[in-house]
Amino acid sequence: MQIDVLVADESHAVYADEICEEILISARERGTGIARRTPEYITEKMKAGKAVIAVAEDGSFAGFSYIETWGGKQYVANSGLIVAHKFRGIGLAMRIKKRIFQLSQERFPEAKIFSITTGAAVMKMNYELGFRPVTFSALTDDPEFWKGCQGCRNFQILEANNYKMCLCTGLLYDPAEHITVLNPTKKENDTKEE
């Protein structure tokens, strides 16, 4: 079965309830915390071109992720990565992760990209894309971001420790650490005088 992974738009809003439900069910199954999102929030991400959706050829929802900017667009969070149960185990999560990462770079090329997770699979995908583990102090200090954690079942741990400790791992991709030179200049002694 073919599955398309594409930047979501307003036409994909019909999947918003299903996305929220899948995120909630998956968090319960794993016994992990996750910040809850409303269908309206998910729809806004789609309308703004800040989400990636996977749709199977029969039109069924297969997966999703979105981005959010923080700290005056200096930081971009890759969030809400989910794959519907019947599409798991076929590499779809990595396809979605790669596309949301690419979308983050396209829209905000100089921003630091981060993810917080309790899942080993998400950590592995992030490592493969060049993310590195960091303390929370290396992530955005935008209070609005940390407010989003209030919907997580583990929020009391975070709050009790003054936002310094959580069950999640922070992962950061800093584009300044991944600069490649496409056209290096020649060394002076590489040229001959004529």
GROMACS .gro file of C-alpha atoms in nm:
model
  194
    1MET     CA    1   0.000   0.000   0.000
    2GLN     CA    2   0.132   0.341  -0.096
    3ILE     CA    3   0.153   0.604   0.178
    4ASP     CA    4   0.215   0.968   0.094
    5VAL     CA    5   0.400   1.187   0.346
    6LEU     CA    6   0.330   1.552   0.273
    7VAL     CA    7   0.298   1.896   0.425
    8ALA     CA    8  -0.054   1.914   0.564
    9ASP     CA    9  -0.300   2.185   0.469
   10GLU     CA   10  -0.657   2.282   0.552
   11SER     CA   11  -0.796   1.987   0.356
   12HIS     CA   12  -0.643   1.748   0.611
   13ALA     CA   13  -0.836   1.898   0.904
   14VAL     CA   14  -1.080   1.605   0.876
   15TYR     CA   15  -0.812   1.394   1.047
   16ALA     CA   16  -0.762   1.623   1.349
   17ASP     CA   17  -0.986   1.430   1.591
   18GLU     CA   18  -0.830   1.098   1.489
   19ILE     CA   19  -0.479   1.239   1.534
   20CYS     CA   20  -0.555   1.362   1.886
   21GLU     CA   21  -0.713   1.028   1.978
   22GLU     CA   22  -0.417   0.830   1.840
   23ILE     CA   23  -0.170   1.045   2.036
   24LEU     CA   24  -0.366   0.993   2.359
   25ILE     CA   25  -0.406   0.616   2.312
   26SER     CA   26  -0.039   0.570   2.230
   27ALA     CA   27   0.074   0.765   2.536
   28ARG     CA   28  -0.149   0.551   2.757
   29GLU     CA   29  -0.017   0.230   2.602
   30ARG     CA   30   0.343   0.333   2.659
   31GLY     CA   31   0.269   0.463   3.007
   32THR     CA   32   0.441   0.789   2.921
   33GLY     CA   33   0.339   1.148   2.949
   34ILE     CA   34   0.253   1.365   2.654
   35ALA     CA   35   0.123   1.717   2.628
   36ARG     CA   36  -0.236   1.702   2.508
   37ARG     CA   37  -0.339   1.892   2.198
   38THR     CA   38  -0.688   1.979   2.082
   39PRO     CA   39  -0.825   1.913   1.732
   40GLU     CA   40  -0.843   2.292   1.689
   41TYR     CA   41  -0.471   2.325   1.766
   42ILE     CA   42  -0.385   2.048   1.519
   43THR     CA   43  -0.605   2.211   1.253
   44GLU     CA   44  -0.429   2.546   1.301
   45LYS     CA   45  -0.092   2.377   1.246
   46MET     CA   46  -0.224   2.231   0.920
   47LYS     CA   47  -0.362   2.563   0.799
   48ALA     CA   48  -0.030   2.735   0.877
   49GLY     CA   49   0.173   2.477   0.681
   50LYS     CA   50   0.346   2.366   1.001
   51ALA     CA   51   0.248   1.999   0.997
   52VAL     CA   52   0.326   1.682   0.808
   53ILE     CA   53   0.068   1.411   0.752
   54ALA     CA   54   0.090   1.059   0.615
   55VAL     CA   55  -0.214   0.939   0.422
   56ALA     CA   56  -0.257   0.591   0.276
   57GLU     CA   57  -0.379   0.541  -0.080
   58ASP     CA   58  -0.724   0.441   0.053
   59GLY     CA   59  -0.748   0.782   0.226
   60SER     CA   60  -0.691   0.655   0.580
   61PHE     CA   61  -0.481   0.848   0.829
   62ALA     CA   62  -0.138   0.689   0.874
   63GLY     CA   63   0.075   0.938   1.069
   64PHE     CA   64   0.142   1.297   1.174
   65SER     CA   65   0.385   1.548   1.324
   66TYR     CA   66   0.394   1.927   1.360
   67ILE     CA   67   0.631   2.214   1.434
   68GLU     CA   68   0.607   2.509   1.664
   69THR     CA   69   0.841   2.806   1.700
   70TRP     CA   70   0.963   2.948   2.029
   71GLY     CA   71   1.183   3.228   2.155
   72GLY     CA   72   1.121   3.465   1.864
   73LYS     CA   73   1.166   3.184   1.607
   74GLN     CA   74   1.515   3.104   1.736
   75TYR     CA   75   1.393   2.754   1.825
   76VAL     CA   76   1.167   2.509   1.643
   77ALA     CA   77   1.016   2.211   1.820
   78ASN     CA   78   0.934   1.893   1.627
   79SER     CA   79   0.635   1.754   1.814
   80GLY     CA   80   0.343   1.517   1.812
   81LEU     CA   81   0.502   1.240   1.605
   82ILE     CA   82   0.248   0.960   1.577
   83VAL     CA   83   0.191   0.662   1.350
   84ALA     CA   84  -0.151   0.494   1.341
   85HIS     CA   85  -0.140   0.142   1.483
   86LYS     CA   86  -0.204  -0.043   1.158
   87PHE     CA   87   0.087   0.136   0.986
   88ARG     CA   88   0.353   0.069   1.248
   89GLY     CA   89   0.664  -0.135   1.182
   90ILE     CA   90   0.712  -0.030   0.817
   91GLY     CA   91   0.948   0.266   0.864
   92LEU     CA   92   0.678   0.531   0.838
   93ALA     CA   93   0.782   0.712   1.157
   94MET     CA   94   1.126   0.784   1.010
   95ARG     CA   95   0.973   0.910   0.685
   96ILE     CA   96   0.752   1.150   0.882
   97LYS     CA   97   1.041   1.253   1.110
   98LYS     CA   98   1.265   1.327   0.811
   99ARG     CA   99   0.993   1.536   0.643
  100ILE     CA  100   0.908   1.739   0.956
  101PHE     CA  101   1.280   1.797   1.009
  102GLN     CA  102   1.315   1.913   0.648
  103LEU     CA  103   1.010   2.139   0.683
  104SER     CA  104   1.165   2.293   0.996
  105GLN     CA  105   1.485   2.369   0.803
  106GLU     CA  106   1.295   2.508   0.503
  107ARG     CA  107   1.076   2.739   0.707
  108PHE     CA  108   1.330   2.841   0.974
  109PRO     CA  109   1.681   2.774   0.834
  110GLU     CA  110   1.876   2.938   1.116
  111ALA     CA  111   1.666   2.811   1.407
  112LYS     CA  112   1.780   2.544   1.648
  113ILE     CA  113   1.551   2.243   1.618
  114PHE     CA  114   1.460   2.043   1.924
  115SER     CA  115   1.253   1.753   2.043
  116ILE     CA  116   1.171   1.623   2.387
  117THR     CA  117   1.072   1.261   2.426
  118THR     CA  118   1.059   0.959   2.652
  119GLY     CA  119   1.063   0.721   2.356
  120ALA     CA  120   1.376   0.531   2.253
  121ALA     CA  121   1.259   0.509   1.891
  122VAL     CA  122   1.223   0.888   1.862
  123MET     CA  123   1.564   0.936   2.026
  124LYS     CA  124   1.721   0.700   1.772
  125MET     CA  125   1.561   0.883   1.478
  126ASN     CA  126   1.679   1.217   1.615
  127TYR     CA  127   2.036   1.088   1.656
  128GLU     CA  128   2.034   0.969   1.294
  129LEU     CA  129   1.938   1.322   1.184
  130GLY     CA  130   2.220   1.486   1.382
  131PHE     CA  131   2.043   1.578   1.705
  132ARG     CA  132   2.235   1.547   2.031
  133PRO     CA  133   2.108   1.511   2.388
  134VAL     CA  134   2.111   1.832   2.590
  135THR     CA  135   1.996   1.959   2.927
  136PHE     CA  136   1.671   2.153   2.931
  137SER     CA  137   1.867   2.475   2.985
  138ALA     CA  138   1.994   2.439   2.623
  139LEU     CA  139   1.636   2.448   2.495
  140THR     CA  140   1.411   2.748   2.468
  141ASP     CA  141   1.344   2.946   2.783
  142ASP     CA  142   1.012   3.063   2.635
  143PRO     CA  143   0.757   3.024   2.919
  144GLU     CA  144   0.484   2.944   2.665
  145PHE     CA  145   0.668   2.629   2.562
  146TRP     CA  146   0.692   2.505   2.919
  147LYS     CA  147   0.324   2.584   2.974
  148GLY     CA  148   0.253   2.323   2.708
  149CYS     CA  149   0.394   2.059   2.941
  150GLN     CA  150   0.103   2.115   3.180
  151GLY     CA  151  -0.108   1.863   2.985
  152CYS     CA  152   0.151   1.589   3.046
  153ARG     CA  153   0.087   1.332   3.319
  154ASN     CA  154   0.444   1.388   3.443
  155PHE     CA  155   0.404   1.765   3.480
  156GLN     CA  156   0.419   1.747   3.861
  157ILE     CA  157   0.775   1.610   3.837
  158LEU     CA  158   0.878   1.894   3.610
  159GLU     CA  159   0.704   2.160   3.819
  160ALA     CA  160   0.839   2.024   4.149
  161ASN     CA  161   1.192   2.052   4.015
  162ASN     CA  162   1.154   2.407   3.886
  163TYR     CA  163   1.157   2.287   3.523
  164LYS     CA  164   1.505   2.139   3.566
  165MET     CA  165   1.420   1.770   3.565
  166CYS     CA  166   1.173   1.566   3.367
  167LEU     CA  167   1.131   1.211   3.243
  168CYS     CA  168   1.180   1.339   2.888
  169THR     CA  169   1.514   1.369   2.713
  170GLY     CA  170   1.589   1.695   2.535
  171LEU     CA  171   1.747   1.661   2.190
  172LEU     CA  172   1.884   1.953   1.990
  173TYR     CA  173   1.994   2.009   1.632
  174ASP     CA  174   2.195   2.330   1.599
  175PRO     CA  175   2.242   2.420   1.229
  176ALA     CA  176   2.559   2.611   1.318
  177GLU     CA  177   2.718   2.278   1.411
  178HIS     CA  178   2.634   2.126   1.072
  179ILE     CA  179   2.764   2.384   0.826
  180THR     CA  180   2.923   2.231   0.518
  181VAL     CA  181   3.134   2.416   0.267
  182LEU     CA  182   3.004   2.351  -0.084
  183ASN     CA  183   3.276   2.538  -0.275
  184PRO     CA  184   3.596   2.554  -0.076
  185THR     CA  185   3.842   2.815  -0.189
  186LYS     CA  186   4.173   2.699  -0.330
  187LYS     CA  187   4.481   2.733  -0.122
  188GLU     CA  188   4.727   2.992  -0.242
  189ASN     CA  189   4.995   2.738  -0.322
  190ASP     CA  190   4.751   2.536  -0.537
  191THR     CA  191   4.775   2.792  -0.817
  192LYS     CA  192   5.069   2.838  -1.049
  193GLU     CA  193   5.202   3.172  -1.151
  194GLU     CA  194   5.236   3.212  -1.521
   0.00000   0.00000   0.00000
